[in-house]
Amino acid sequence: MKNYLGMFVHWGIYSQLEDHEQVLAKRDMDNAEYEKLAKTFNPVRYDPKEWVKLAQAAGMKYICFTTKHHDGFCMWDTKQTDYNIMNTPYGRDVLKMLADACAKYGMKLSLYYSIPDWHEPCAYNPASSHQWKAIAPEKSDTVAYRAFVREQIRELLTGYGEIYTLFWDIPPMIDDPSMNAFVRSLQPQILINDRGYDAGDFSTPERDLPKEGHFPRMTEACQSVGMQSWGYRRDEDYFTPRFLMYSIDRIMASGGSYLLNVGPKPDGTICPEAQASLRRIGEWYNKMEGTLEDTEADPFSYEIRANQFMPGGSCIALKKNGKTYFHFPAGLATQSLYLKKYPGIPKRVRLINTGMTLDTREDTPPYMIVENGIAKGPLLRITGIPSDREPLLTEPTVIEVEW
Ligand code: GLC
């Protein structure tokens, strides 16, 4: 898996309540009341081409769509339950429409599938961390539910073209490697996450910034544009694009992919706040993608002093095609960068954020006191970084060094 930026989409009948994707449980709703939402879901302004275009503007290379969330409502034409998109006033297979738009505009498609299912009585699983009230606990039947899941997975993996990744959500606490084997038999190239019936191919840190260092395993971190909900929420607290870019840079420079979530509104559109955030991220990411995707950790020890970073910041060095990319997710505190060790004098140094060439020279600053009070050097000094001006004040700084 090359590491990419992707768009996560949490969309379902819950969006009509403009609260949270798990509103059924969080607000302790009556099941029958909740199910009525299927009778009013009518996203007349849904145009998946617009989602794909927005994702592309942000530099995203794949879209991961919630086919079924914990509420059990299915956003495709499934034959396994009537609780699906065909039985709404809209009555169209929104997943098929999305898959067609992705195929047409060159976007990879991934599928999210919740193992907890608060609608199917046989799915009741008290061992799950996300089990909601039992509808009829006596109907709990793991064998029957696994057969149900299998048939739904068969529909999803045979009816919607090539699927890039499968995002199982919430481990059922039942190991069953035959489930992922079944998935792979239908789509051999697919990558499977670690929230299903076994450890899968990749890890999924959520709303988290793992410790520094390259990920030991294939990883896809996920985060939402807002801090409160993954589904559309009217009273959302949106993260600043600056924070999101910081976290994208941290994760992707550590070798991971990054799924950034939006929750479309009940009419099918993506709200202006989320759009603005993605477009701002795109302004930065489109300059950076070559320095993040398909790079490897640069093992050379440059010995950069931490007092050059903004508080809490760091430097992550990556390499690709004989170049080193110094990433400063939180930015630089000064206008020069000093490397204590370096493999040679660079041929060229560029600030990726603006494209400007930066001057480089060997220098012996006075603070290099190492022997008998005498400054010893030299260091490699990269100068003239406009750290106190836009865009560097609000986006991660990246410097390219061609050795
Ligand atoms: C958590 C939440 C769920 C959300 C998911 C996204 O598991 O419970 O609502 O879909 O995170 O990763």
CSV table of C-alpha atoms and ligand atoms in Angstrom, one decimal:
chain,number,residue,atom,x,y,z
A,1,MET,CA,0.0,0.0,0.0
A,2,LYS,CA,1.4,3.3,-1.1
A,3,ASN,CA,0.5,5.9,1.6
A,4,TYR,CA,-2.2,8.2,0.4
A,5,LEU,CA,-4.5,10.8,1.7
A,6,GLY,CA,-8.1,9.6,1.4
A,7,MET,CA,-11.6,10.8,2.1
A,8,PHE,CA,-13.7,9.0,4.7
A,9,VAL,CA,-17.5,9.5,4.3
A,10,HIS,CA,-20.0,8.8,7.1
A,11,TRP,CA,-23.4,9.1,5.6
A,12,GLY,CA,-26.7,7.5,6.6
A,13,ILE,CA,-30.2,8.1,7.7
A,14,TYR,CA,-28.9,9.5,10.9
A,15,SER,CA,-27.6,12.6,9.1
A,16,GLN,CA,-31.2,13.9,9.2
A,17,LEU,CA,-30.9,14.4,12.9
A,18,GLU,CA,-27.8,16.5,12.4
A,19,ASP,CA,-26.3,15.1,15.6
A,20,HIS,CA,-24.0,12.0,15.5
A,21,GLU,CA,-23.8,8.7,13.5
A,22,GLN,CA,-24.5,6.8,16.7
A,23,VAL,CA,-27.4,9.0,17.7
A,24,LEU,CA,-29.7,6.0,18.2
A,25,ALA,CA,-27.5,4.9,21.1
A,26,LYS,CA,-26.1,8.2,22.3
A,27,ARG,CA,-29.6,9.7,22.7
A,28,ASP,CA,-31.1,6.5,23.9
A,29,MET,CA,-33.7,6.6,21.1
A,30,ASP,CA,-36.6,4.3,20.6
A,31,ASN,CA,-35.8,1.9,17.8
A,32,ALA,CA,-39.2,2.2,16.0
A,33,GLU,CA,-38.8,6.0,16.1
A,34,TYR,CA,-35.3,5.8,14.7
A,35,GLU,CA,-36.3,3.5,11.9
A,36,LYS,CA,-38.8,6.0,10.7
A,37,LEU,CA,-35.8,8.0,9.4
A,38,ALA,CA,-35.7,5.6,6.5
A,39,LYS,CA,-39.1,6.9,5.4
A,40,THR,CA,-37.9,10.4,5.1
A,41,PHE,CA,-34.3,10.0,3.8
A,42,ASN,CA,-34.3,11.8,0.4
A,43,PRO,CA,-31.0,13.3,-0.6
A,44,VAL,CA,-32.2,15.1,-3.6
A,45,ARG,CA,-29.0,17.1,-4.0
A,46,TYR,CA,-26.7,14.0,-3.9
A,47,ASP,CA,-24.2,14.2,-6.7
A,48,PRO,CA,-21.2,11.9,-6.1
A,49,LYS,CA,-19.2,13.7,-8.8
A,50,GLU,CA,-19.1,16.7,-6.5
A,51,TRP,CA,-17.7,14.5,-3.7
A,52,VAL,CA,-15.1,13.1,-6.0
A,53,LYS,CA,-14.1,16.6,-7.3
A,54,LEU,CA,-13.8,17.9,-3.7
A,55,ALA,CA,-11.6,14.9,-2.8
A,56,GLN,CA,-9.4,15.5,-5.8
A,57,ALA,CA,-9.1,19.2,-4.9
A,58,ALA,CA,-7.8,18.1,-1.6
A,59,GLY,CA,-5.3,15.7,-3.2
A,60,MET,CA,-7.1,12.7,-2.0
A,61,LYS,CA,-6.7,9.4,-3.9
A,62,TYR,CA,-9.5,7.3,-2.5
A,63,ILE,CA,-12.9,7.5,-0.9
A,64,CYS,CA,-14.0,5.2,1.9
A,65,PHE,CA,-17.8,5.0,2.2
A,66,THR,CA,-19.9,3.8,5.1
A,67,THR,CA,-22.0,1.1,3.4
A,68,LYS,CA,-23.6,0.2,6.8
A,69,HIS,CA,-23.0,1.8,10.2
A,70,HIS,CA,-23.8,0.4,13.6
A,71,ASP,CA,-27.5,1.3,13.1
A,72,GLY,CA,-27.7,-1.4,10.5
A,73,PHE,CA,-29.1,0.7,7.7
A,74,CYS,CA,-27.7,-0.3,4.4
A,75,MET,CA,-26.7,2.3,1.8
A,76,TRP,CA,-26.8,-0.1,-1.1
A,77,ASP,CA,-29.3,-2.3,-2.8
A,78,THR,CA,-28.8,-5.3,-0.5
A,79,LYS,CA,-31.0,-8.4,-0.8
A,80,GLN,CA,-30.3,-9.5,2.8
A,81,THR,CA,-32.6,-6.9,4.5
A,82,ASP,CA,-35.3,-4.4,3.6
A,83,TYR,CA,-33.7,-1.9,5.8
A,84,ASN,CA,-31.8,-0.3,2.9
A,85,ILE,CA,-31.6,2.8,0.6
A,86,MET,CA,-34.0,1.3,-2.0
A,87,ASN,CA,-36.8,1.6,0.6
A,88,THR,CA,-36.5,5.3,1.1
A,89,PRO,CA,-38.2,8.1,-0.8
A,90,TYR,CA,-34.9,8.4,-2.7
A,91,GLY,CA,-35.0,4.8,-3.8
A,92,ARG,CA,-31.6,4.7,-5.6
A,93,ASP,CA,-28.5,2.8,-4.9
A,94,VAL,CA,-26.2,5.6,-3.6
A,95,LEU,CA,-23.2,3.3,-3.4
A,96,LYS,CA,-23.6,2.4,-7.1
A,97,MET,CA,-23.8,6.0,-8.0
A,98,LEU,CA,-20.6,6.7,-6.0
A,99,ALA,CA,-18.8,3.7,-7.5
A,100,ASP,CA,-19.7,4.9,-11.0
A,101,ALA,CA,-18.4,8.4,-10.3
A,102,CYS,CA,-15.2,7.1,-8.8
A,103,ALA,CA,-14.6,4.8,-11.8
A,104,LYS,CA,-15.3,7.7,-14.2
A,105,TYR,CA,-13.0,10.2,-12.5
A,106,GLY,CA,-10.2,7.9,-11.5
A,107,MET,CA,-10.8,7.7,-7.7
A,108,LYS,CA,-10.2,4.5,-5.8
A,109,LEU,CA,-13.2,3.3,-3.7
A,110,SER,CA,-13.0,1.7,-0.3
A,111,LEU,CA,-15.8,0.3,1.8
A,112,TYR,CA,-16.5,0.7,5.5
A,113,TYR,CA,-18.7,-2.0,7.0
A,114,SER,CA,-19.9,-2.1,10.6
A,115,ILE,CA,-19.9,-5.5,12.3
A,116,PRO,CA,-22.1,-4.2,15.1
A,117,ASP,CA,-25.6,-4.1,13.7
A,118,TRP,CA,-28.3,-2.7,15.9
A,119,HIS,CA,-31.1,-3.7,13.6
A,120,GLU,CA,-30.6,-7.4,12.8
A,121,PRO,CA,-31.7,-9.4,15.8
A,122,CYS,CA,-29.3,-12.2,15.2
A,123,ALA,CA,-26.4,-9.7,15.3
A,124,TYR,CA,-26.7,-9.2,19.1
A,125,ASN,CA,-23.3,-9.6,20.5
A,126,PRO,CA,-22.7,-8.7,24.1
A,127,ALA,CA,-19.0,-9.2,23.7
A,128,SER,CA,-18.7,-6.3,21.3
A,129,SER,CA,-17.6,-2.9,22.6
A,130,HIS,CA,-20.3,-1.3,20.5
A,131,GLN,CA,-23.3,-3.4,21.3
A,132,TRP,CA,-26.5,-1.3,21.8
A,133,LYS,CA,-29.6,-2.5,23.7
A,134,ALA,CA,-30.7,-6.0,22.9
A,135,ILE,CA,-33.8,-6.0,20.6
A,136,ALA,CA,-34.4,-9.6,21.4
A,137,PRO,CA,-31.3,-11.2,23.0
A,138,GLU,CA,-32.7,-14.7,22.6
A,139,LYS,CA,-32.4,-14.2,18.9
A,140,SER,CA,-28.6,-13.7,19.1
A,141,ASP,CA,-27.1,-16.2,16.6
A,142,THR,CA,-23.5,-15.7,15.7
A,143,VAL,CA,-23.5,-18.4,13.0
A,144,ALA,CA,-26.6,-16.8,11.3
A,145,TYR,CA,-25.1,-13.3,11.6
A,146,ARG,CA,-21.8,-14.4,10.1
A,147,ALA,CA,-23.7,-15.9,7.1
A,148,PHE,CA,-25.6,-12.6,6.8
A,149,VAL,CA,-22.3,-10.6,6.8
A,150,ARG,CA,-20.8,-12.9,4.3
A,151,GLU,CA,-23.7,-12.5,1.9
A,152,GLN,CA,-23.6,-8.7,2.3
A,153,ILE,CA,-19.8,-8.7,1.7
A,154,ARG,CA,-20.4,-10.9,-1.4
A,155,GLU,CA,-22.8,-8.2,-2.8
A,156,LEU,CA,-20.4,-5.4,-1.9
A,157,LEU,CA,-17.4,-7.0,-3.4
A,158,THR,CA,-19.0,-8.3,-6.6
A,159,GLY,CA,-21.3,-5.4,-7.5
A,160,TYR,CA,-19.3,-2.3,-7.3
A,161,GLY,CA,-16.1,-2.8,-9.2
A,162,GLU,CA,-12.6,-3.0,-7.8
A,163,ILE,CA,-12.5,-2.1,-4.1
A,164,TYR,CA,-9.3,-0.7,-2.8
A,165,THR,CA,-9.6,-1.4,1.0
A,166,LEU,CA,-12.2,-2.9,3.3
A,167,PHE,CA,-12.7,-1.0,6.5
A,168,TRP,CA,-14.3,-3.4,9.0
A,169,ASP,CA,-15.4,-1.5,12.1
A,170,ILE,CA,-15.4,-2.9,15.6
A,171,PRO,CA,-13.9,-6.3,16.1
A,172,PRO,CA,-16.6,-8.8,16.9
A,173,MET,CA,-14.3,-10.5,19.5
A,174,ILE,CA,-14.7,-13.7,17.5
A,175,ASP,CA,-11.7,-14.8,15.4
A,176,ASP,CA,-12.6,-16.1,12.1
A,177,PRO,CA,-9.9,-15.9,9.5
A,178,SER,CA,-12.2,-17.5,7.0
A,179,MET,CA,-14.0,-14.2,6.7
A,180,ASN,CA,-11.0,-12.3,5.3
A,181,ALA,CA,-10.1,-15.4,3.2
A,182,PHE,CA,-13.6,-15.1,1.7
A,183,VAL,CA,-13.0,-11.3,1.1
A,184,ARG,CA,-9.7,-12.0,-0.7
A,185,SER,CA,-11.3,-14.8,-2.8
A,186,LEU,CA,-13.6,-12.2,-4.2
A,187,GLN,CA,-11.1,-9.4,-4.6
A,188,PRO,CA,-7.5,-10.7,-4.4
A,189,GLN,CA,-5.9,-7.3,-4.5
A,190,ILE,CA,-7.9,-5.8,-1.6
A,191,LEU,CA,-6.3,-4.6,1.6
A,192,ILE,CA,-8.2,-5.3,4.8
A,193,ASN,CA,-7.9,-3.4,8.1
A,194,ASP,CA,-7.5,-4.7,11.6
A,195,ARG,CA,-11.0,-4.1,13.0
A,196,GLY,CA,-12.5,-7.3,11.6
A,197,TYR,CA,-12.2,-11.0,12.3
A,198,ASP,CA,-8.4,-11.1,12.3
A,199,ALA,CA,-5.4,-8.7,12.3
A,200,GLY,CA,-5.8,-8.0,8.5
A,201,ASP,CA,-3.2,-6.0,6.5
A,202,PHE,CA,-3.1,-2.6,8.2
A,203,SER,CA,-3.6,-0.8,11.5
A,204,THR,CA,-6.1,2.0,12.1
A,205,PRO,CA,-5.2,4.5,14.8
A,206,GLU,CA,-8.2,6.8,15.2
A,207,ARG,CA,-8.1,10.5,16.1
A,208,ASP,CA,-4.7,9.8,17.5
A,209,LEU,CA,-1.1,10.9,16.8
A,210,PRO,CA,1.0,7.8,17.4
A,211,LYS,CA,4.5,8.2,18.9
A,212,GLU,CA,7.2,9.4,16.6
A,213,GLY,CA,9.0,7.0,14.3
A,214,HIS,CA,8.1,5.1,11.1
A,215,PHE,CA,5.1,2.8,11.5
A,216,PRO,CA,6.3,-0.8,11.9
A,217,ARG,CA,3.2,-2.0,10.0
A,218,MET,CA,1.0,-0.8,7.1
A,219,THR,CA,-1.1,1.9,8.7
A,220,GLU,CA,-4.1,4.1,7.9
A,221,ALA,CA,-4.9,6.7,10.5
A,222,CYS,CA,-8.4,8.3,10.5
A,223,GLN,CA,-9.7,11.6,11.7
A,224,SER,CA,-12.7,13.8,11.0
A,225,VAL,CA,-12.9,17.4,10.0
A,226,GLY,CA,-14.8,18.0,13.3
A,227,MET,CA,-14.1,16.8,16.8
A,228,GLN,CA,-17.6,15.8,17.8
A,229,SER,CA,-19.0,13.5,15.2
A,230,TRP,CA,-18.2,11.5,12.1
A,231,GLY,CA,-21.7,11.9,10.7
A,232,TYR,CA,-23.1,15.4,9.9
A,233,ARG,CA,-23.6,17.5,12.9
A,234,ARG,CA,-25.1,21.0,12.8
A,235,ASP,CA,-23.3,22.2,16.0
A,236,GLU,CA,-19.9,20.7,15.0
A,237,ASP,CA,-16.6,22.0,16.3
A,238,TYR,CA,-14.4,22.0,13.3
A,239,PHE,CA,-10.7,21.4,13.6
A,240,THR,CA,-8.5,24.2,12.1
A,241,PRO,CA,-7.0,23.2,8.8
A,242,ARG,CA,-3.7,24.0,10.4
A,243,PHE,CA,-4.2,21.3,13.0
A,244,LEU,CA,-5.4,18.8,10.3
A,245,MET,CA,-2.4,19.5,8.1
A,246,TYR,CA,-0.1,19.1,11.1
A,247,SER,CA,-1.6,15.7,11.8
A,248,ILE,CA,-1.6,14.6,8.1
A,249,ASP,CA,2.0,15.6,7.9
A,250,ARG,CA,2.9,13.7,11.1
A,251,ILE,CA,1.1,10.5,10.0
A,252,MET,CA,2.1,10.5,6.4
A,253,ALA,CA,5.7,11.3,7.0
A,254,SER,CA,5.7,8.3,9.3
A,255,GLY,CA,4.6,6.2,6.4
A,256,GLY,CA,0.9,6.0,7.0
A,257,SER,CA,-2.1,6.8,4.9
A,258,TYR,CA,-4.6,9.3,6.3
A,259,LEU,CA,-8.4,9.1,6.0
A,260,LEU,CA,-10.0,12.4,6.6
A,261,ASN,CA,-13.7,12.2,7.2
A,262,VAL,CA,-16.6,14.4,6.1
A,263,GLY,CA,-20.2,13.8,7.1
A,264,PRO,CA,-22.5,14.8,4.2
A,265,LYS,CA,-25.8,16.5,5.0
A,266,PRO,CA,-29.1,14.7,4.6
A,267,ASP,CA,-29.6,16.4,1.2
A,268,GLY,CA,-26.3,14.8,0.0
A,269,THR,CA,-24.2,17.9,-0.1
A,270,ILE,CA,-21.0,18.5,1.9
A,271,CYS,CA,-21.3,21.5,4.2
A,272,PRO,CA,-19.3,24.7,3.4
A,273,GLU,CA,-17.1,24.4,6.6
A,274,ALA,CA,-15.9,20.9,5.6
A,275,GLN,CA,-15.4,22.0,2.0
A,276,ALA,CA,-13.4,25.0,3.0
A,277,SER,CA,-11.2,22.8,5.2
A,278,LEU,CA,-10.5,20.3,2.5
A,279,ARG,CA,-9.7,23.0,-0.1
A,280,ARG,CA,-7.2,24.7,2.3
A,281,ILE,CA,-5.6,21.3,2.9
A,282,GLY,CA,-5.5,20.7,-0.8
A,283,GLU,CA,-3.6,24.0,-1.4
A,284,TRP,CA,-0.8,22.6,0.8
A,285,TYR,CA,-1.1,18.9,0.0
A,286,ASN,CA,-1.0,19.3,-3.7
A,287,LYS,CA,2.5,20.8,-3.3
A,288,MET,CA,3.5,18.1,-0.8
A,289,GLU,CA,2.2,14.8,-2.2
A,290,GLY,CA,5.5,13.9,-3.9
A,291,THR,CA,7.3,14.4,-0.6
A,292,LEU,CA,4.9,12.2,1.4
A,293,GLU,CA,3.6,9.5,-0.9
A,294,ASP,CA,6.0,6.6,-1.6
A,295,THR,CA,8.9,8.0,0.3
A,296,GLU,CA,11.0,6.2,2.9
A,297,ALA,CA,12.5,7.2,6.2
A,298,ASP,CA,16.0,8.7,5.6
A,299,PRO,CA,18.3,6.8,8.0
A,300,PHE,CA,21.0,9.4,8.0
A,301,SER,CA,21.5,11.1,11.3
A,302,TYR,CA,21.5,14.8,10.7
A,303,GLU,CA,21.6,15.8,14.3
A,304,ILE,CA,19.2,18.8,14.0
A,305,ARG,CA,18.9,20.6,17.3
A,306,ALA,CA,15.3,20.6,18.6
A,307,ASN,CA,15.5,24.4,19.5
A,308,GLN,CA,15.0,25.1,15.8
A,309,PHE,CA,11.4,23.7,15.8
A,310,MET,CA,8.2,25.3,17.0
A,311,PRO,CA,7.2,24.0,20.5
A,312,GLY,CA,6.1,20.4,20.4
A,313,GLY,CA,7.5,20.1,16.9
A,314,SER,CA,10.0,17.8,15.3
A,315,CYS,CA,11.7,17.1,12.0
A,316,ILE,CA,11.0,14.0,10.0
A,317,ALA,CA,13.5,13.3,7.3
A,318,LEU,CA,12.3,11.3,4.3
A,319,LYS,CA,14.0,10.3,1.1
A,320,LYS,CA,13.2,9.5,-2.5
A,321,ASN,CA,15.2,9.6,-5.7
A,322,GLY,CA,18.4,10.9,-4.1
A,323,LYS,CA,16.6,13.8,-2.4
A,324,THR,CA,15.8,14.3,1.3
A,325,TYR,CA,12.6,15.9,2.4
A,326,PHE,CA,12.8,17.6,5.8
A,327,HIS,CA,9.3,17.8,7.2
A,328,PHE,CA,8.5,20.2,10.1
A,329,PRO,CA,4.8,19.5,10.9
A,330,ALA,CA,4.6,22.3,13.4
A,331,GLY,CA,6.9,24.6,11.5
A,332,LEU,CA,10.3,26.2,12.2
A,333,ALA,CA,11.1,28.6,14.9
A,334,THR,CA,13.9,30.3,13.0
A,335,GLN,CA,14.8,31.4,9.5
A,336,SER,CA,17.8,29.1,9.1
A,337,LEU,CA,18.1,25.3,9.5
A,338,TYR,CA,21.4,23.9,10.7
A,339,LEU,CA,22.4,20.3,10.2
A,340,LYS,CA,25.2,19.1,12.4
A,341,LYS,CA,25.9,16.2,10.2
A,342,TYR,CA,25.3,15.9,6.5
A,343,PRO,CA,26.4,13.6,3.7
A,344,GLY,CA,27.9,16.5,1.5
A,345,ILE,CA,27.2,19.9,0.2
A,346,PRO,CA,23.7,20.0,-1.5
A,347,LYS,CA,23.4,20.6,-5.2
A,348,ARG,CA,20.1,22.5,-4.6
A,349,VAL,CA,17.8,23.3,-1.7
A,350,ARG,CA,14.1,24.2,-2.2
A,351,LEU,CA,11.3,25.3,0.1
A,352,ILE,CA,8.5,23.1,-1.2
A,353,ASN,CA,5.8,25.4,0.3
A,354,THR,CA,6.7,28.3,-2.1
A,355,GLY,CA,9.0,26.7,-4.6
A,356,MET,CA,11.8,29.2,-3.7
A,357,THR,CA,15.5,28.2,-3.8
A,358,LEU,CA,17.2,28.5,-0.4
A,359,ASP,CA,20.8,29.5,0.1
A,360,THR,CA,23.1,27.0,1.7
A,361,ARG,CA,26.5,27.3,3.1
A,362,GLU,CA,28.8,25.8,5.7
A,363,ASP,CA,29.0,27.9,8.7
A,364,THR,CA,30.4,27.9,12.2
A,365,PRO,CA,28.0,29.7,14.5
A,366,PRO,CA,29.4,30.7,17.9
A,367,TYR,CA,27.1,28.4,19.8
A,368,MET,CA,29.0,25.5,18.5
A,369,ILE,CA,31.3,25.5,21.5
A,370,VAL,CA,32.7,22.1,21.8
A,371,GLU,CA,36.4,22.4,22.7
A,372,ASN,CA,38.2,24.7,25.1
A,373,GLY,CA,35.7,27.4,24.6
A,374,ILE,CA,36.4,27.6,20.9
A,375,ALA,CA,33.6,27.3,18.3
A,376,LYS,CA,34.0,24.2,16.2
A,377,GLY,CA,32.2,23.4,13.1
A,378,PRO,CA,31.2,23.6,10.5
A,379,LEU,CA,27.5,23.0,10.2
A,380,LEU,CA,25.4,23.1,7.1
A,381,ARG,CA,23.2,26.2,7.2
A,382,ILE,CA,20.2,26.5,5.0
A,383,THR,CA,19.1,30.2,5.2
A,384,GLY,CA,16.4,32.6,4.3
A,385,ILE,CA,13.4,30.5,5.3
A,386,PRO,CA,10.4,32.8,5.6
A,387,SER,CA,9.2,31.1,8.7
A,388,ASP,CA,7.4,34.2,10.0
A,389,ARG,CA,5.3,34.7,6.8
A,390,GLU,CA,2.4,32.9,5.1
A,391,PRO,CA,2.1,30.2,4.1
A,392,LEU,CA,4.6,28.9,6.6
A,393,LEU,CA,2.7,30.3,9.6
A,394,THR,CA,-0.3,28.0,9.0
A,395,GLU,CA,1.0,24.9,7.2
A,396,PRO,CA,3.8,22.4,7.8
A,397,THR,CA,7.1,23.4,6.3
A,398,VAL,CA,8.9,21.1,4.0
A,399,ILE,CA,12.5,21.6,2.6
A,400,GLU,CA,13.9,19.5,-0.2
A,401,VAL,CA,17.6,18.9,-0.3
A,402,GLU,CA,19.2,17.4,-3.4
A,403,TRP,CA,22.5,15.9,-2.5
B,1,GLC,C1,-15.5,4.7,15.9
B,1,GLC,C2,-16.9,5.1,16.1
B,1,GLC,C3,-17.6,5.1,14.8
B,1,GLC,C4,-16.9,5.6,13.6
B,1,GLC,C5,-15.5,5.0,13.6
B,1,GLC,C6,-14.6,5.6,12.5
B,1,GLC,O1,-15.3,3.3,15.8
B,1,GLC,O2,-17.6,4.3,17.0
B,1,GLC,O3,-18.9,5.7,15.0
B,1,GLC,O4,-17.5,5.2,12.5
B,1,GLC,O5,-14.9,5.3,14.8
B,1,GLC,O6,-13.3,5.1,12.6
